[in-house]
mmCIF file of C-alpha atoms in Angstrom:
data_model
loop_
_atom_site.group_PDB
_atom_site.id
_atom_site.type_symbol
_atom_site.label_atom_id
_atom_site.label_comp_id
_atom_site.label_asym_id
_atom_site.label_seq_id
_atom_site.Cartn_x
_atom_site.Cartn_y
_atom_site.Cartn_z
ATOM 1 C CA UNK H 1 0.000 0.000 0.000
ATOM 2 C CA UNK H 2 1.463 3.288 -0.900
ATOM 3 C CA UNK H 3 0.106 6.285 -0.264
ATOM 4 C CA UNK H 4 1.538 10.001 -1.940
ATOM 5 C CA UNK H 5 -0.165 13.366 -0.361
ATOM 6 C CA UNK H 6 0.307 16.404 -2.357
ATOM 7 C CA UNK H 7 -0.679 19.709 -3.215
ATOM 8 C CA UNK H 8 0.460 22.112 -0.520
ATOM 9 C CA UNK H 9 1.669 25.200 -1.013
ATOM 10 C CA UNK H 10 2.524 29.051 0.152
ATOM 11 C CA UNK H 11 -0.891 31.039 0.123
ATOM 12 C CA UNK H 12 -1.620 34.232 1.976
ATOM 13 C CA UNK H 13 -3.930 34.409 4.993
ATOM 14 C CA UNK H 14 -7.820 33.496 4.078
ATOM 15 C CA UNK H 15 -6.644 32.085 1.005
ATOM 16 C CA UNK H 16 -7.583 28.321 0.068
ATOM 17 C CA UNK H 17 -5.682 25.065 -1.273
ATOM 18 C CA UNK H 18 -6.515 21.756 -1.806
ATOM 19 C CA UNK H 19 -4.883 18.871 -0.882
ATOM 20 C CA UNK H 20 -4.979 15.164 -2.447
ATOM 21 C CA UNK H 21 -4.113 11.544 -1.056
ATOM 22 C CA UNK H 22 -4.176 8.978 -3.876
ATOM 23 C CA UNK H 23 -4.001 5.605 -3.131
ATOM 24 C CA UNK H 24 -2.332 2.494 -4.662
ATOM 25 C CA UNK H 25 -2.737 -1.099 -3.282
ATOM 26 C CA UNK H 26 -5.675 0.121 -1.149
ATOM 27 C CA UNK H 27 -9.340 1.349 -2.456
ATOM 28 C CA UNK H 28 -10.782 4.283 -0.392
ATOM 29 C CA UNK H 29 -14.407 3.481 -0.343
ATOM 30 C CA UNK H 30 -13.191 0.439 1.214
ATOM 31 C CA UNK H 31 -11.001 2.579 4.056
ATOM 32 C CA UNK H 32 -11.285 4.689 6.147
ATOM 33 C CA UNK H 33 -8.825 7.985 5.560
ATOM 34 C CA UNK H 34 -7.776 10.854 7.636
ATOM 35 C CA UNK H 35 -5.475 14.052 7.267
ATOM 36 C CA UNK H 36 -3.286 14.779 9.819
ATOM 37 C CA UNK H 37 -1.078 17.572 10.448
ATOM 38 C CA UNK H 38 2.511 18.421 12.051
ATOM 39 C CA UNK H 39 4.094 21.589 13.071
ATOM 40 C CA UNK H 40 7.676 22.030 13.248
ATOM 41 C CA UNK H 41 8.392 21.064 17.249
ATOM 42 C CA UNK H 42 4.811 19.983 17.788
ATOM 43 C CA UNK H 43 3.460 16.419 17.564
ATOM 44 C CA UNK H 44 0.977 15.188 14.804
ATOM 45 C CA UNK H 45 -2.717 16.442 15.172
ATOM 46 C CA UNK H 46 -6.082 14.930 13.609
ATOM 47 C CA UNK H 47 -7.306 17.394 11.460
ATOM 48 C CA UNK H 48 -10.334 15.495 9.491
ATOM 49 C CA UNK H 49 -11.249 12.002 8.336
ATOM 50 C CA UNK H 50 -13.803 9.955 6.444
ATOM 51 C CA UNK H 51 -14.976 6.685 6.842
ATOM 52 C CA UNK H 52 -16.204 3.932 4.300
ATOM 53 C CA UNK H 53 -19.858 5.158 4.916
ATOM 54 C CA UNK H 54 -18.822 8.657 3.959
ATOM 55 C CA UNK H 55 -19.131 10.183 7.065
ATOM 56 C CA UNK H 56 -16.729 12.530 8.276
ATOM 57 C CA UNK H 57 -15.424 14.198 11.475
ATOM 58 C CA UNK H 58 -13.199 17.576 12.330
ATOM 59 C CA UNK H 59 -10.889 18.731 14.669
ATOM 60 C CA UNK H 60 -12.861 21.251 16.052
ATOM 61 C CA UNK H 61 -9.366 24.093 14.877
ATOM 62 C CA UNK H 62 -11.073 23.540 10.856
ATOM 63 C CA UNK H 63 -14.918 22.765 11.352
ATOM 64 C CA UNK H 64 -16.701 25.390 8.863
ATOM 65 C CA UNK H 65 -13.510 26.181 6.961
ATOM 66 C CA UNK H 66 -11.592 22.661 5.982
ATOM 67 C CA UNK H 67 -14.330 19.876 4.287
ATOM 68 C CA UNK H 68 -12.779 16.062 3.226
ATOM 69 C CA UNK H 69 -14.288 14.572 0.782
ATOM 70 C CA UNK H 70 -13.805 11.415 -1.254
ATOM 71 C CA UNK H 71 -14.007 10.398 -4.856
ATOM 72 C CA UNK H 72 -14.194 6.739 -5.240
ATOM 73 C CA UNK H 73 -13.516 7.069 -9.130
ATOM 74 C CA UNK H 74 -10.150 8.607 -8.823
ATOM 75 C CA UNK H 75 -9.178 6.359 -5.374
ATOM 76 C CA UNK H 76 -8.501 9.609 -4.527
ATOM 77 C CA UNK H 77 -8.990 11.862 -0.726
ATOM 78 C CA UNK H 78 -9.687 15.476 -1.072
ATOM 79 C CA UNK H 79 -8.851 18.159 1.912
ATOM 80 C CA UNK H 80 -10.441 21.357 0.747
ATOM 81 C CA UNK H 81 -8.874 23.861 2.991
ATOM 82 C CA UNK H 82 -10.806 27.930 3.153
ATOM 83 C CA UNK H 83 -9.793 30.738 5.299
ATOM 84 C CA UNK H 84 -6.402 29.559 5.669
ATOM 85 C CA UNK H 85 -4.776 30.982 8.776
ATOM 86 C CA UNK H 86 -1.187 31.070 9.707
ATOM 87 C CA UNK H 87 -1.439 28.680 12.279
ATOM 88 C CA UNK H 88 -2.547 26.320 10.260
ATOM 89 C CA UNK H 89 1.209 26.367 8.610
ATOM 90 C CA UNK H 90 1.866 22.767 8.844
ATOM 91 C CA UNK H 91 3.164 19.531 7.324
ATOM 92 C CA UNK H 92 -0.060 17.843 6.380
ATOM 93 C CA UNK H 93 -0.373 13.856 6.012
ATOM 94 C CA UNK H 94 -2.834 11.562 4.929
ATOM 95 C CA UNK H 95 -3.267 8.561 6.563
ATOM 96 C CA UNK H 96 -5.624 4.852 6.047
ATOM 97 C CA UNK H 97 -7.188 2.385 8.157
ATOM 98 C CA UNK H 98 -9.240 -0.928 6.856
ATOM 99 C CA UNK H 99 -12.407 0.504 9.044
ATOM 100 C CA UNK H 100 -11.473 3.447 11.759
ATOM 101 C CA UNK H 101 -11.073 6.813 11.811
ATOM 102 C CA UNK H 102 -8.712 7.653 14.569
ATOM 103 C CA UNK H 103 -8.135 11.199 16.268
ATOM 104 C CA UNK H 104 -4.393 9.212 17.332
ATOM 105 C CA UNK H 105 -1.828 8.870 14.833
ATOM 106 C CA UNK H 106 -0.593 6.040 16.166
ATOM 107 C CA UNK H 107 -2.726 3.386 14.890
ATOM 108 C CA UNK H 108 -2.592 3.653 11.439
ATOM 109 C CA UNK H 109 -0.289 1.344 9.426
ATOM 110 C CA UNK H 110 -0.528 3.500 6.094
ATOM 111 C CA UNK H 111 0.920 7.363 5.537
ATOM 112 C CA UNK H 112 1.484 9.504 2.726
ATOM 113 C CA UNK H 113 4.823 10.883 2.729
ATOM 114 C CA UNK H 114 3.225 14.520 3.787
ATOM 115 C CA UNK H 115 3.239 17.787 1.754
ATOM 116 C CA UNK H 116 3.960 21.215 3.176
ATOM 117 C CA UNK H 117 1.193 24.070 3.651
ATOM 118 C CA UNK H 118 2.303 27.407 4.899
ATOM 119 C CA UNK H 119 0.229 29.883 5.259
ATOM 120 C CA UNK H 120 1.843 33.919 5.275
ATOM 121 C CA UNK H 121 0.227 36.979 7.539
#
């Protein structure tokens, strides 16, 4: 199972981006998949996920401005990420479990190598 996270980037305060987690070796309507992300000195935070049913869940930091979403033709995790702040300057990383969406990184066996979002005042 390999997983490859991409699409960060340097935007300006409020700004958006969009982030992807493709999959190979594992289908995402059969997983469930969560973002994560890591600031420099600071351990790895939940920031979304989305199980097999399609539900999803937030860190309560990005409920109303970050939405995950999933499309099952692509194999494909989306992280659509508005009102960017600078604190949320981060390494983001996607991560996959057969069934659970954990708010621990711990757990999961499966991690995309993590792509960089940093966000300027």
């Amino acid at each position: 199972v390999q997983l490859q996270a991409f699409g960060g980037g340097l935007v300006q305060a409020g700004g958006s981006l969009r982030l992807s987690c493709a999959a190979s070796g594992l289908t995402f309507n059969n997983a469930a998949v969560a973002w994560f992300r890591q600031a420099p000195g600071k351990e790895r935070l939940f920031v979304a996920g989305i199980l097999r049913s399609g539900i999803t869940s937030y860190a309560d930091s990005v409920k109303g401005r970050f939405t995950i979403s999933r499309d099952n033709a692509k194999n494909t995790v989306y992280l659509q990420m508005n009102s960017l702040k600078p604190e949320d300057t981060a390494v983001y990383y996607c991560a996959a479990d057969p069934a659970y969406v954990f708010v621990n990184y711990r757990p999961y066996d499966y991690w995309g190598q993590g792509t960089l979002v940093t966000v300027s005042s």
